[in-house]
Short mmCIF file of C-alpha atoms and ligand atoms in Angstrom, two decimals:
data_model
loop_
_atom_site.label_atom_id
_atom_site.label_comp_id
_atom_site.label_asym_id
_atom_site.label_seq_id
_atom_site.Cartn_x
_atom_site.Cartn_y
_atom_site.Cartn_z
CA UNK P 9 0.00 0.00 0.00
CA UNK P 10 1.46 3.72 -0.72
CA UNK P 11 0.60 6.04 1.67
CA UNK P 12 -1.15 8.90 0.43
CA UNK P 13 -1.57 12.16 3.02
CA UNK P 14 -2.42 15.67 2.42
CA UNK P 15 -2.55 19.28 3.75
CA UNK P 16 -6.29 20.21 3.18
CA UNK P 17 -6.64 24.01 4.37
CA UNK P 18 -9.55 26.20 3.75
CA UNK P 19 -8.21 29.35 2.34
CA UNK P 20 -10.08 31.75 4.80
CA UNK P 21 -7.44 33.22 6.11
CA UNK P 22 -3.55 33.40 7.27
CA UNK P 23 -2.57 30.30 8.96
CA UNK P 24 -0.44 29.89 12.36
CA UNK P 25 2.20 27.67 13.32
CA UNK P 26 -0.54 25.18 14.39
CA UNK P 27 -1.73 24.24 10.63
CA UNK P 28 1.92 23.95 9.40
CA UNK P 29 2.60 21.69 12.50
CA UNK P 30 0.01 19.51 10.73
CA UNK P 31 1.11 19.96 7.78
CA UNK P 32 4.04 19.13 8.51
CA UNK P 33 3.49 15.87 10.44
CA UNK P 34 1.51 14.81 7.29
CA UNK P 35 4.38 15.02 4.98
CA UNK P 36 7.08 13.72 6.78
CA UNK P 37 5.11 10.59 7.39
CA UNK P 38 4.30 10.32 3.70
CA UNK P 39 8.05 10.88 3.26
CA UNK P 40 9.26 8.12 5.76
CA UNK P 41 6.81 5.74 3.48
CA UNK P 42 7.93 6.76 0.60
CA UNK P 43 4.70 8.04 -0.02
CA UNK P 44 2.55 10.69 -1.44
CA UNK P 45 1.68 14.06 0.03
CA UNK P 46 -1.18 16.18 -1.59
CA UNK P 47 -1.91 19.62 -1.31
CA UNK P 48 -5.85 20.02 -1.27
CA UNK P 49 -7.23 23.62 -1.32
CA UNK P 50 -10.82 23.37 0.33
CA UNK P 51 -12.85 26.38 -1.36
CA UNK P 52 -15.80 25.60 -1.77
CA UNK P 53 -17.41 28.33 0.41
CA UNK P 54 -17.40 31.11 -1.74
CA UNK P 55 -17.88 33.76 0.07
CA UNK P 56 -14.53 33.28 2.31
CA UNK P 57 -12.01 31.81 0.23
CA UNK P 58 -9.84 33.92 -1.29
CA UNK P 59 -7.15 33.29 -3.93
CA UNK P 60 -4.72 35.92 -1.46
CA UNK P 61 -4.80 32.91 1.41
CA UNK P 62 -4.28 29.99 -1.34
CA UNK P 63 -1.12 31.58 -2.35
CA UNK P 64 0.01 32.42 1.09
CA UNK P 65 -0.64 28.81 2.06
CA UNK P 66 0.98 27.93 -1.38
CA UNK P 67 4.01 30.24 -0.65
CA UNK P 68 4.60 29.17 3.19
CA UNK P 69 5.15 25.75 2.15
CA UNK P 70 7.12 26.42 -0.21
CA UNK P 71 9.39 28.14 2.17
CA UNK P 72 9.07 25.58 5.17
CA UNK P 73 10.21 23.01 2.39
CA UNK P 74 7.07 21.32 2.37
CA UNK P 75 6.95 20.12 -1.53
CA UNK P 76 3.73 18.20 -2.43
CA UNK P 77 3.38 16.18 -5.46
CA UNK P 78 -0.40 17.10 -6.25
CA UNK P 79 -2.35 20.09 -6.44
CA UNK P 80 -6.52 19.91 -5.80
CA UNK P 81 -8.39 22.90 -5.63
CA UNK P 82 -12.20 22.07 -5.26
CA UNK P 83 -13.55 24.63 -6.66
CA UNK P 84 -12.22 23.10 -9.70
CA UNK P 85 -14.16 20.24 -8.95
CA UNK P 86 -17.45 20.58 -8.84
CA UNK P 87 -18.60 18.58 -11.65
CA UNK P 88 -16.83 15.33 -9.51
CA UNK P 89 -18.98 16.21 -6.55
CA UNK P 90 -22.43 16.38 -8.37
CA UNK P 91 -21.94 13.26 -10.11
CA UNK P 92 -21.77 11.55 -6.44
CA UNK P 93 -24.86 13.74 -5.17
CA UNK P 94 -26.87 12.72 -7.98
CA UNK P 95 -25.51 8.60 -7.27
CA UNK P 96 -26.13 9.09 -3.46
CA UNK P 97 -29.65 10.26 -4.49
CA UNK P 98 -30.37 7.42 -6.61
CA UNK P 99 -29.08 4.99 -4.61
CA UNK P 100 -31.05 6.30 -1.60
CA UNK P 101 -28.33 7.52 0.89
CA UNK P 102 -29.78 11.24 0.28
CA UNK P 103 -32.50 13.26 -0.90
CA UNK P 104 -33.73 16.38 -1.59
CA UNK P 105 -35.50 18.42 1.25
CA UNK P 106 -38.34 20.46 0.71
CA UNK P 107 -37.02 23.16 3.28
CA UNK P 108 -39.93 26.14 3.06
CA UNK P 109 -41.65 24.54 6.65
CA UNK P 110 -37.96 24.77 8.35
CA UNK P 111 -37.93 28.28 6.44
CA UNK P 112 -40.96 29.45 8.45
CA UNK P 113 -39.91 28.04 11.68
CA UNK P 114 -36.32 29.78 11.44
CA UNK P 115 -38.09 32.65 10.53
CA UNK P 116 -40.20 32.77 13.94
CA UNK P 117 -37.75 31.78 15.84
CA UNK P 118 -35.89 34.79 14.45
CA UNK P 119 -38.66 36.66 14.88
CA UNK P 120 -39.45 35.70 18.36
CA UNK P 121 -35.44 36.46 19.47
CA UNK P 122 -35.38 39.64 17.58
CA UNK P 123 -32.83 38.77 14.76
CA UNK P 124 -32.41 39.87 11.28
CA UNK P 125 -32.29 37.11 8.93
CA UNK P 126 -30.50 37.29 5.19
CA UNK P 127 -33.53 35.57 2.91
CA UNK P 128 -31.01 34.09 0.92
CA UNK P 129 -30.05 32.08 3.72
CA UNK P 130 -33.12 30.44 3.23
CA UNK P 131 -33.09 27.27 0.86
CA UNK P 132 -36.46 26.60 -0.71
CA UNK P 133 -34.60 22.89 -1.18
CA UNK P 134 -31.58 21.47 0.52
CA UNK P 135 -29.97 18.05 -0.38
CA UNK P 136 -30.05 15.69 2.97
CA UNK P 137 -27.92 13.04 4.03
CA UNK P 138 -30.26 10.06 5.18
CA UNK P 139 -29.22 9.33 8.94
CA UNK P 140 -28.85 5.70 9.69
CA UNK P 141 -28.77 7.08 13.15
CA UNK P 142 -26.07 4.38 14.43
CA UNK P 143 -23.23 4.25 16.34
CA UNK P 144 -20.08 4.97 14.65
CA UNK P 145 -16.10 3.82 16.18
CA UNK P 146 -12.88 4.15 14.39
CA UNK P 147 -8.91 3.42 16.29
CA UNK P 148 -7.59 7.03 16.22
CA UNK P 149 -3.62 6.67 15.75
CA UNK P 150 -3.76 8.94 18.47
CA UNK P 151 -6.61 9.05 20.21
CA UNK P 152 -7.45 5.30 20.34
CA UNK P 153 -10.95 3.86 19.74
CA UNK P 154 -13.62 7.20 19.61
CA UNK P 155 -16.91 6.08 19.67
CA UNK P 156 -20.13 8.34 18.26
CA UNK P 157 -23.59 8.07 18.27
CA UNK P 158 -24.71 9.91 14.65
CA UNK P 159 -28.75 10.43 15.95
CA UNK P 160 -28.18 13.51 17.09
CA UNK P 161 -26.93 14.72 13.71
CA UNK P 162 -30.44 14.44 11.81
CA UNK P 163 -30.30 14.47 8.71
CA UNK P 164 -27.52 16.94 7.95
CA UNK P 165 -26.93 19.31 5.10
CA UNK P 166 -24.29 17.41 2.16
CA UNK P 167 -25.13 19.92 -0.36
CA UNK P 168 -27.76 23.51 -0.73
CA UNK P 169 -28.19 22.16 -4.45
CA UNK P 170 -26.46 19.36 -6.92
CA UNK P 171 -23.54 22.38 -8.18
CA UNK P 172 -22.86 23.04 -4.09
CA UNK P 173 -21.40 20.55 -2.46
CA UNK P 174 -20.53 21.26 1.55
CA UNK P 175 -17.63 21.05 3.36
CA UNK P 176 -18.54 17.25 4.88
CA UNK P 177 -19.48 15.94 1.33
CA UNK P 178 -16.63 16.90 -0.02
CA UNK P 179 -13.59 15.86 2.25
CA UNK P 180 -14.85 12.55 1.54
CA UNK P 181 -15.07 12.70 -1.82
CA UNK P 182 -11.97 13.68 -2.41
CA UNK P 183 -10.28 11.97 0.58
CA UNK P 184 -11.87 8.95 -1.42
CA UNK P 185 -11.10 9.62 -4.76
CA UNK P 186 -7.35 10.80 -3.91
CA UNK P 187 -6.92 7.05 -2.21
CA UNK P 188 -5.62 9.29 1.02
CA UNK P 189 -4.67 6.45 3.41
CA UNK P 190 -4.17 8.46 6.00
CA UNK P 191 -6.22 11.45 7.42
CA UNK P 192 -3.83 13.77 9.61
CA UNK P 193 -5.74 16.63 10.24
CA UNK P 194 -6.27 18.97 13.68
CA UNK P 195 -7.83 17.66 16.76
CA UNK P 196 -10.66 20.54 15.69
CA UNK P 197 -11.77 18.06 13.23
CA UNK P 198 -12.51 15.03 15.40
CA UNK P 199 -16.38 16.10 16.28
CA UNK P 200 -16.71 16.04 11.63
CA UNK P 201 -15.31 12.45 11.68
CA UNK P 202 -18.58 10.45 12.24
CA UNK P 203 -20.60 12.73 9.68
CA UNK P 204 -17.85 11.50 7.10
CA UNK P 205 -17.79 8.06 8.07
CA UNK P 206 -21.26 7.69 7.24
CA UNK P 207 -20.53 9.03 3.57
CA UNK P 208 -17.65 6.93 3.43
CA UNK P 209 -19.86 4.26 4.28
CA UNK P 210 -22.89 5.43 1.61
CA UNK P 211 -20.76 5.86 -1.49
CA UNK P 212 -18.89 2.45 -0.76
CA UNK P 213 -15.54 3.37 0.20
CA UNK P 214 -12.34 2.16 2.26
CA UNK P 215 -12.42 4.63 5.43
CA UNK P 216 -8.83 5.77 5.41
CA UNK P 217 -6.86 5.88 8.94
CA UNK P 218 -7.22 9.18 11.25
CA UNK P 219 -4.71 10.60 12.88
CA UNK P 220 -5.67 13.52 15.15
CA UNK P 221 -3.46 16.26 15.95
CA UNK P 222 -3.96 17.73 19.47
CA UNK P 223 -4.03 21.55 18.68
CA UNK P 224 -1.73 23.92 19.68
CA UNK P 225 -2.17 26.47 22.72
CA UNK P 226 -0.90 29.38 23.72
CA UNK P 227 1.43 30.05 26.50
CA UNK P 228 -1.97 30.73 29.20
CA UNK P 229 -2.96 27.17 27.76
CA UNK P 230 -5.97 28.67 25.86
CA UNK P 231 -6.20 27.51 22.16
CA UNK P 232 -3.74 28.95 20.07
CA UNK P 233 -5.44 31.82 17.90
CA UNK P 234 -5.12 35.24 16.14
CA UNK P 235 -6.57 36.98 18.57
CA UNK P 236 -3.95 35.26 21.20
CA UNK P 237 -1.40 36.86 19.03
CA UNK P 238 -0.53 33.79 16.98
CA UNK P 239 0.83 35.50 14.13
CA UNK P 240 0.54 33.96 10.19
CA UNK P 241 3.83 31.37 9.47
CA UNK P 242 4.48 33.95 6.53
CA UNK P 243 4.92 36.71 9.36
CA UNK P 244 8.03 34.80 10.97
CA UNK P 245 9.45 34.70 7.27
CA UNK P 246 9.20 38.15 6.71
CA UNK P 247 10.74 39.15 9.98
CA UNK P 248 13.50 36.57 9.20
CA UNK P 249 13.41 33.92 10.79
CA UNK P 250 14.69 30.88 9.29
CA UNK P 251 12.84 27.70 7.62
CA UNK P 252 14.91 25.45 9.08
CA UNK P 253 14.57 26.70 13.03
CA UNK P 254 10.79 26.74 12.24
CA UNK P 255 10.54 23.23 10.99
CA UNK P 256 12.55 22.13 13.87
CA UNK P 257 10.48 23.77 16.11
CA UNK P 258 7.47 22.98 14.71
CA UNK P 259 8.42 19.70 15.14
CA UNK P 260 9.10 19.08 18.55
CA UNK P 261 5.54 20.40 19.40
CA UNK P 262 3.45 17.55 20.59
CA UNK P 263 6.95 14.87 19.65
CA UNK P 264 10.49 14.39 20.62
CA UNK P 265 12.95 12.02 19.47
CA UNK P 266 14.10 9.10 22.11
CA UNK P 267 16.76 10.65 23.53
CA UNK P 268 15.37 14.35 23.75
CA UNK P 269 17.78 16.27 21.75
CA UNK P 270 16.29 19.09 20.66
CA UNK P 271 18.22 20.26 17.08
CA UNK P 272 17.96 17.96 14.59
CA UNK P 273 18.28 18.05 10.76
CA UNK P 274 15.04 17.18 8.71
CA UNK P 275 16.77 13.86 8.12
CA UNK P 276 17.44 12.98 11.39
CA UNK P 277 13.62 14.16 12.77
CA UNK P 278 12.52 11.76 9.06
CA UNK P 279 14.48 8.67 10.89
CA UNK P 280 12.70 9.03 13.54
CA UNK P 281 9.75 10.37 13.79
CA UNK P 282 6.39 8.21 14.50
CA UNK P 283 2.97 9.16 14.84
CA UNK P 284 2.17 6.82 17.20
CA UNK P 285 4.95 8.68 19.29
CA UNK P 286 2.42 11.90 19.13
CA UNK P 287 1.31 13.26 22.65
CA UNK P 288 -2.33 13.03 23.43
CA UNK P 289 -2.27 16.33 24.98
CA UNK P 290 -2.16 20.14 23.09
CA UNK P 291 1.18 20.90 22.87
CA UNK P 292 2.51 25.47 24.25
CA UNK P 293 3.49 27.33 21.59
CA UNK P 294 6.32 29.34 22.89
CA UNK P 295 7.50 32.04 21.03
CA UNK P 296 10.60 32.35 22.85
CA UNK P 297 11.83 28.95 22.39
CA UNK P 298 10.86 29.29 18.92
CA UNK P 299 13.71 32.32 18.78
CA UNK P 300 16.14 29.91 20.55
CA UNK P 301 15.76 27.65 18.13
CA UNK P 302 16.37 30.36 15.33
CA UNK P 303 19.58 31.69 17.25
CA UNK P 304 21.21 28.30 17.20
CA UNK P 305 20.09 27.87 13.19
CA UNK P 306 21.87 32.00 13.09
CA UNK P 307 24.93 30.31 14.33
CA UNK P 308 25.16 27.98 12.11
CA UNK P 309 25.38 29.56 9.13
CA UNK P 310 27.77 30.04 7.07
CA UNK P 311 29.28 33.80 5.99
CA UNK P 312 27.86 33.98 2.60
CA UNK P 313 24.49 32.30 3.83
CA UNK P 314 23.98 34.91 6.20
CA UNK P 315 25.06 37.64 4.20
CA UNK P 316 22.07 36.19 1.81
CA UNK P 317 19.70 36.07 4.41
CA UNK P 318 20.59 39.76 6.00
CA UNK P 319 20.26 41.22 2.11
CA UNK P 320 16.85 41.94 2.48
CA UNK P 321 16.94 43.51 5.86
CA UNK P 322 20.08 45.95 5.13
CA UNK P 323 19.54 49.96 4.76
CA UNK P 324 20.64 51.09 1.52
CA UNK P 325 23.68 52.69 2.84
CA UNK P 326 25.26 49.03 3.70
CA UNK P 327 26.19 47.79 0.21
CA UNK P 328 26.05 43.87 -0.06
CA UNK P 329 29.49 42.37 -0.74
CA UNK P 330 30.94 45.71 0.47
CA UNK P 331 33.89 45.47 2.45
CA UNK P 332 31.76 46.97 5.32
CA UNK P 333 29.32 44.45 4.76
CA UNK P 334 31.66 41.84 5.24
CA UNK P 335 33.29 43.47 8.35
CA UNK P 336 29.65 43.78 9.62
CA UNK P 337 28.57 40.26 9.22
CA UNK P 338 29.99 38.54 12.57
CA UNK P 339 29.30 41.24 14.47
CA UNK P 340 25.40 41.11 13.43
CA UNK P 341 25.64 37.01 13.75
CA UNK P 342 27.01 38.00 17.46
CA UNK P 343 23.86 40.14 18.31
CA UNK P 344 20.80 38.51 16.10
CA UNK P 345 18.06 36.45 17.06
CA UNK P 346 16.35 37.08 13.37
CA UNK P 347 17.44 38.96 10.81
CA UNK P 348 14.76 42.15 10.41
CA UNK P 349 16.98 43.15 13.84
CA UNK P 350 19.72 44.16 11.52
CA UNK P 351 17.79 46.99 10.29
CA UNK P 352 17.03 48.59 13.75
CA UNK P 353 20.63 48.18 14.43
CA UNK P 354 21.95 49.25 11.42
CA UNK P 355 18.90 52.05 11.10
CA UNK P 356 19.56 56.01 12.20
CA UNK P 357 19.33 55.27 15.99
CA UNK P 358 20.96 51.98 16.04
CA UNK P 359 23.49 50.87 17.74
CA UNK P 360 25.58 50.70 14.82
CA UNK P 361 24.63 53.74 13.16
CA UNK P 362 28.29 54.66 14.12
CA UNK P 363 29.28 53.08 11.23
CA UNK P 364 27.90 55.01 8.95
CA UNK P 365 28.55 58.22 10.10
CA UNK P 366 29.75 59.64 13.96
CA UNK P 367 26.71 60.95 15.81
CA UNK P 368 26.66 64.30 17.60
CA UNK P 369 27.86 63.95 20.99
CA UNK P 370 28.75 66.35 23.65
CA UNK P 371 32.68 66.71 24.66
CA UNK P 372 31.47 66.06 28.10
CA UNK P 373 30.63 62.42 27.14
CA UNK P 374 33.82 61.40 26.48
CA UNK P 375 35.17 62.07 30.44
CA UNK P 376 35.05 58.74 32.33
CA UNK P 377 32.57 59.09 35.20
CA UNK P 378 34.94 58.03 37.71
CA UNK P 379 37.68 60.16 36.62
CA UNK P 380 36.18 62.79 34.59
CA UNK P 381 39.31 65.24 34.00
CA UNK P 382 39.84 65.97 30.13
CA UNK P 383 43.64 65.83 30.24
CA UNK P 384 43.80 62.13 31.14
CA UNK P 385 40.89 61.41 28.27
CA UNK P 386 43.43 63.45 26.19
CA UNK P 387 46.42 61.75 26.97
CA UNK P 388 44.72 57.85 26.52
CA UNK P 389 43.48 59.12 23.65
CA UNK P 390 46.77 60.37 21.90
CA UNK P 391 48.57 57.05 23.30
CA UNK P 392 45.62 54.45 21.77
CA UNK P 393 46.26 56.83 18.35
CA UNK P 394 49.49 55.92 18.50
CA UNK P 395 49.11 52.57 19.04
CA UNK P 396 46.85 51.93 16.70
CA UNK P 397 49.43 53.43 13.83
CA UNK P 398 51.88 50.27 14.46
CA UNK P 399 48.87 48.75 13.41
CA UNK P 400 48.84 48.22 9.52
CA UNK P 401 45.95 48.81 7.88
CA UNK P 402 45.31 45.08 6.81
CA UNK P 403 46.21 43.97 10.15
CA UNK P 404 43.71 46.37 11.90
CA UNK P 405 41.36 43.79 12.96
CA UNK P 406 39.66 43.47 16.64
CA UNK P 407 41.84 40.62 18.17
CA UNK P 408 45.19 42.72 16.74
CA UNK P 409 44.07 46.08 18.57
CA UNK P 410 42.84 44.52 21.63
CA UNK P 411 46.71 42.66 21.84
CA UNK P 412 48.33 46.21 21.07
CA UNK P 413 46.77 48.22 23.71
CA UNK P 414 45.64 46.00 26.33
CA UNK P 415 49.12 46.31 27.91
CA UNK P 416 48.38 50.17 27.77
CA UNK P 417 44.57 49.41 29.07
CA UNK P 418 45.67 47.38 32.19
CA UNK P 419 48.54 49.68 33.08
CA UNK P 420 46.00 52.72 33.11
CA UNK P 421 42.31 51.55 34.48
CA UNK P 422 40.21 49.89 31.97
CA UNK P 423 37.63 52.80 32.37
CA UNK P 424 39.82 55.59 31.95
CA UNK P 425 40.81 54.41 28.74
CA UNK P 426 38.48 52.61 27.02
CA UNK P 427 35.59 55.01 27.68
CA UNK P 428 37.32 57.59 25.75
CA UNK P 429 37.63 55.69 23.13
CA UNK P 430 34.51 53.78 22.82
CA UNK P 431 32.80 57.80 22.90
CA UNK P 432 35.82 59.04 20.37
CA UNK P 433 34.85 55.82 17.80
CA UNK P 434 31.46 55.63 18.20
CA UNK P 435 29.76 58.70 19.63
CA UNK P 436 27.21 56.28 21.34
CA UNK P 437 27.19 54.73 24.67
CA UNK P 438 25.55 51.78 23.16
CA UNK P 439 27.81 49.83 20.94
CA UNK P 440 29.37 47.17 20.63
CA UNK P 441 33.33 47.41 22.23
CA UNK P 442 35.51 49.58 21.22
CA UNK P 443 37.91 46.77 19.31
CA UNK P 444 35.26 45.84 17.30
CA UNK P 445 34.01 49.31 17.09
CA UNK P 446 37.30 50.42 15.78
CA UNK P 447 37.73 47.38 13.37
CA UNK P 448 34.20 48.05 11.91
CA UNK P 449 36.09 51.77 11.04
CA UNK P 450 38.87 50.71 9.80
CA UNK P 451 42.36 52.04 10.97
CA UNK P 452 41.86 55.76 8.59
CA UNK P 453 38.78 56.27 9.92
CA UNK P 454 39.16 55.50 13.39
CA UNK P 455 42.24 57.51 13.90
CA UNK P 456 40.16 60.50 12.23
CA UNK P 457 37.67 60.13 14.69
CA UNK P 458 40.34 59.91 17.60
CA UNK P 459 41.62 63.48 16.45
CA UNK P 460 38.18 64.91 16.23
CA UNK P 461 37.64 63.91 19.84
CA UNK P 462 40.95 65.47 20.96
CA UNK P 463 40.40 68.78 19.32
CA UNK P 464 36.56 69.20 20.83
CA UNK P 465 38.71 68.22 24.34
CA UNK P 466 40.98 70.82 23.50
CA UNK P 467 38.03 73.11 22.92
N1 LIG F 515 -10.46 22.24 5.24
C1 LIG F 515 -10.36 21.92 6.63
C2 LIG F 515 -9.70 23.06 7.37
O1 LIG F 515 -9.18 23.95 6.81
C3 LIG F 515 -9.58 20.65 6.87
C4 LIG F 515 -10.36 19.43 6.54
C5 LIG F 515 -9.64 18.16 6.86
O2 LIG F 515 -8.42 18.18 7.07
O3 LIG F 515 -10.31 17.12 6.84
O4 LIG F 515 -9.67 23.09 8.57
#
């Protein structure tokens, strides 16, 4: 048997982590089986699916490395679905209601509570599913056996008319025709399953295996949502955070490997990984983990990868390739969590605006607190100049000038000399030390900068 899964979002909207997590789950165990994974876009509600949210969902996979090797949209489809309405009819399983006596009864009941009600809401005919009214059971992979009881459903709603199919008629249909073998969807879903079991059931099909998800929730342990500021997976790309942290992350929510290591490679989650091994319970989404996970993934990457990944985030005064780029790039792998920080820190009040250009700054700022007289900032100041000239200009890297003054630094009090110069380099108390600072500068630059600071002393 191949296993066949798929992703099967409605495209109503931006998805969080929690879909993806799903998603994700569903493809790696296709991939393990050497399988199939299917992407299914579930439109057929008109009114809320948009084409924006199809390519988002489209686009986020893409980037989460999440390739699928068929495309549905159902919307597409429709001619598929009435040919099974019209076969359910004749074959007995459903029928079409006459629906004005409901109409009337909504309407008093609207009436009666004081409600407005859309008249095209109301159906003059509705196509029926005919409820055995039995009890349904079917061995969750995670759940175990779930029993239902399908009487209280009635006779539900599988389409409003042969060319509108809804969302229960559907699933199946396609679930059916797609020969998924395995249904990995949200926990959300589990209440739908016996509705669909019955259609399974009517139009004579193999019921595929379910595998329920237990949703994600939010740090307070409510259900993970928008309005608990869950943000859209194509949010974390844009503020740069990488696929590969995500997918780890995403991962580990809800299942761990044996021996509880927590970064692991898409191969080594693929050897691994079992849905049976799924916790029962809703796994926290944890947005700060989730940035752990991305400053380990920072780390590791290499120079030109991260210079790739910054590209988008840099100010247009920080040239890519530029030899201040490149001078620039450990320094920003130091600091990062996720990459749209570089353009805070590289932006007009950053801490390394410095680079660009020396910020005003008041003479007074250069005078160490502790020993705030201006001739002994002078004199550290003209003896760190002319230490840094020994220094040649290929040479004048951060480990070389912290070597040639540090002698210099120890002998005269840390403070007194390298708060001076961090001021005379940088102009801004925040920044980064004053090796790196004057590294960043260069050795033309940072002398100019040392000479500027002794003539406003001087001043
Ligand atoms: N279209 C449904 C949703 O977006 C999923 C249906 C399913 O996975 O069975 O939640």
């Amino acid at each position: 048997m191949t296993v066949i899964t798929r992703f099967a979002p409605s495209p109503t909207g931006y998805f969080h982590a929690g879909s993806y997590r799903t998603a994700l789950f569903s493809w790696i165990f296709a991939r393990q089986n050497k399988g199939k994974f299917i992407l299914r876009i579930e439109d057929t509600d008109k009114e809320r699916s948009k084409r924006e949210y199809e390519e988002n969902i489209i686009d986020s996979l893409k980037w989460l490395g999440l390739e699928y090797d068929e495309f549905f949209r159902q919307s597409d489809r429709i001619e598929v679905y009435k040919k099974y309405i019209q076969r359910l009819i004749v074959d007995g399983y459903a029928y079409v209601s006459d629906e004005t006596s409901k109409n009337e009864e909504v309407k008093k009941r609207f009436a009666v509570e004081g409600k407005k009600i859309e008249t095209n809401q109301l159906r003059a005919s509705v196509i029926r599913f005919k409820n055995p009214n039995k009890k349904i059971s079917f061995n969750d992979t995670i759940r175990g056996m779930v029993e239902f009881d399908t009487t209280e459903l009635g006779d539900f709603i599988i389409a409003k008319s042969e060319n509108e199919p809804v969302f229960h008629l559907v699933v199946v249909i396609d679930d059916h025709e797609m020969g998924i073998t395995h249904i990995i969807r949200g926990e959300d879903h589990i209440s739908n399953t016996s509705r669909q079991i019955l259609i399974f059931e009517a139009i004579g099909a193999k019921i595929p295996q379910y595998v329920h998800i237990p949703l994600l929730l939010s740090s307070d342990h409510s259900k993970l949502s928008k309005r608990h500021g869950a943000i859209s997976v194509s949010e974390y790309r844009n503020k740069g955070y990488l696929p590969e942290a995500m997918v780890n992350y995403l991962a580990l929510l809800g299942w761990h490997p044996s021996d509880d290591k927590e970064i692991l490679t898409i191969e080594e989650i693929m050897d691994e990984f079992s849905l049976e091994r799924v916790q029962k319970s809703g796994a926290i989404f944890d947005e700060e983990k989730l940035k752990w996970f991305n400053r380990q993934y920072v780390l590791k990457l290499s120079d030109t990868d991260f210079a790739e990944h910054a590209r988008p985030f840099l100010p247009e005064w920080v040239v890519p390739n530029s030899d201040t780029f490149n001078k620039l790039i450990p320094v920003l792998r130091d600091k990062i969590t996720k990459f749209s920080e570089i353009t805070a820190m590289l932006g007009t009040s950053g801490e390394l605006a410095f680079v660009r250009r020396l910020p005003e700054y008041e003479k007074q700022s250069l005078l160490w607190k502790k020993n705030p007289d201006p001739r002994n900032a002078q004199t550290h100041l003209i003896e760190t100049g002319n230490l840094f000239k020994l220094i040649s200009v290929d040479s004048f890297m951060a480990n070389v000038i912290k070597q040639t003054i540090w002698p210099y630094v120890e002998a005269n009090g840390k403070g007194d000399v390298l708060w001076p110069l961090r001021m005379a380099l940088t102009g801004q108390e925040q920044s980064p030390d004053p090796f790196i600072s004057a590294a960043l500068l260069g050795k033309e630059e940072s002398l100019k900068r040392l000479y500027e600071a002794l003539s406003r002393l001087r001043n």
